[in-house]
């Protein structure tokens, strides 16, 4: 399962979600505001897409970047 690090009110995060929905990529949103360690790690980088192996795709990304990340 892919994780999308995000937070409420983040317009870039909303755009990233739209890309993932358009590509039919299943993901679980993780609100970084719920944990201080996540805020420290991702606070200025969100949205960030992460796979189970720990690989990350930081914003900005588009449909082709997501496809390449998943390959």
mmCIF file of C-alpha atoms in Angstrom:
data_model
loop_
_atom_site.group_PDB
_atom_site.id
_atom_site.type_symbol
_atom_site.label_atom_id
_atom_site.label_comp_id
_atom_site.label_asym_id
_atom_site.label_seq_id
_atom_site.Cartn_x
_atom_site.Cartn_y
_atom_site.Cartn_z
ATOM 1 C CA UNK A 1 0.000 0.000 0.000
ATOM 2 C CA UNK A 2 1.304 3.416 -0.948
ATOM 3 C CA UNK A 3 1.212 6.220 1.592
ATOM 4 C CA UNK A 4 0.594 9.841 0.685
ATOM 5 C CA UNK A 5 1.946 12.189 3.312
ATOM 6 C CA UNK A 6 -0.376 15.163 3.372
ATOM 7 C CA UNK A 7 -2.245 17.587 5.627
ATOM 8 C CA UNK A 8 -5.548 19.413 5.648
ATOM 9 C CA UNK A 9 -5.764 22.560 3.564
ATOM 10 C CA UNK A 10 -2.773 21.686 1.372
ATOM 11 C CA UNK A 11 -3.755 22.500 -2.220
ATOM 12 C CA UNK A 12 -0.702 20.690 -3.591
ATOM 13 C CA UNK A 13 -1.762 17.596 -1.664
ATOM 14 C CA UNK A 14 -5.226 17.821 -3.182
ATOM 15 C CA UNK A 15 -3.651 18.001 -6.630
ATOM 16 C CA UNK A 16 -1.476 14.967 -5.853
ATOM 17 C CA UNK A 17 -4.579 13.034 -4.776
ATOM 18 C CA UNK A 18 -6.284 13.930 -8.070
ATOM 19 C CA UNK A 19 -3.286 12.528 -9.974
ATOM 20 C CA UNK A 20 -3.379 9.284 -7.979
ATOM 21 C CA UNK A 21 -7.146 8.908 -8.458
ATOM 22 C CA UNK A 22 -6.783 9.559 -12.214
ATOM 23 C CA UNK A 23 -4.121 6.840 -12.423
ATOM 24 C CA UNK A 24 -6.262 4.518 -10.270
ATOM 25 C CA UNK A 25 -3.425 4.153 -7.778
ATOM 26 C CA UNK A 26 -4.576 2.905 -4.363
ATOM 27 C CA UNK A 27 -3.085 4.906 -1.516
ATOM 28 C CA UNK A 28 -3.600 5.728 2.118
ATOM 29 C CA UNK A 29 -3.401 9.404 3.104
ATOM 30 C CA UNK A 30 -1.325 10.094 6.211
ATOM 31 C CA UNK A 31 -1.889 13.474 7.862
ATOM 32 C CA UNK A 32 1.498 14.661 9.080
ATOM 33 C CA UNK A 33 -0.180 17.006 11.593
ATOM 34 C CA UNK A 34 -0.933 13.956 13.756
ATOM 35 C CA UNK A 35 2.708 13.268 14.626
ATOM 36 C CA UNK A 36 5.596 15.637 15.402
ATOM 37 C CA UNK A 37 8.177 13.355 13.766
ATOM 38 C CA UNK A 38 6.201 13.451 10.507
ATOM 39 C CA UNK A 39 5.926 17.234 10.662
ATOM 40 C CA UNK A 40 9.693 17.469 11.100
ATOM 41 C CA UNK A 41 10.375 15.051 8.249
ATOM 42 C CA UNK A 42 7.763 16.145 5.703
ATOM 43 C CA UNK A 43 6.617 19.612 6.808
ATOM 44 C CA UNK A 44 8.076 21.508 3.837
ATOM 45 C CA UNK A 45 8.076 18.581 1.384
ATOM 46 C CA UNK A 46 4.438 17.462 1.217
ATOM 47 C CA UNK A 47 2.890 15.900 -0.659
ATOM 48 C CA UNK A 48 5.183 12.874 -0.631
ATOM 49 C CA UNK A 49 4.258 9.455 -2.003
ATOM 50 C CA UNK A 50 5.991 6.507 -0.307
ATOM 51 C CA UNK A 51 6.008 2.793 -1.053
ATOM 52 C CA UNK A 52 6.429 -0.118 1.353
ATOM 53 C CA UNK A 53 10.159 -0.356 0.573
ATOM 54 C CA UNK A 54 10.723 3.192 1.831
ATOM 55 C CA UNK A 55 11.144 4.784 -1.601
ATOM 56 C CA UNK A 56 9.689 8.280 -1.830
ATOM 57 C CA UNK A 57 8.427 10.476 -4.631
ATOM 58 C CA UNK A 58 8.420 14.106 -3.544
ATOM 59 C CA UNK A 59 6.366 16.899 -5.054
ATOM 60 C CA UNK A 60 6.292 18.095 -7.755
ATOM 61 C CA UNK A 61 5.177 14.995 -9.648
ATOM 62 C CA UNK A 62 2.784 14.303 -12.476
ATOM 63 C CA UNK A 63 1.067 11.263 -13.965
ATOM 64 C CA UNK A 64 4.212 10.073 -15.771
ATOM 65 C CA UNK A 65 6.366 10.468 -12.675
ATOM 66 C CA UNK A 66 3.889 8.374 -10.676
ATOM 67 C CA UNK A 67 3.875 5.701 -13.407
ATOM 68 C CA UNK A 68 7.688 5.614 -13.409
ATOM 69 C CA UNK A 69 7.782 5.476 -9.603
ATOM 70 C CA UNK A 70 5.482 2.455 -9.613
ATOM 71 C CA UNK A 71 7.406 0.596 -12.345
#
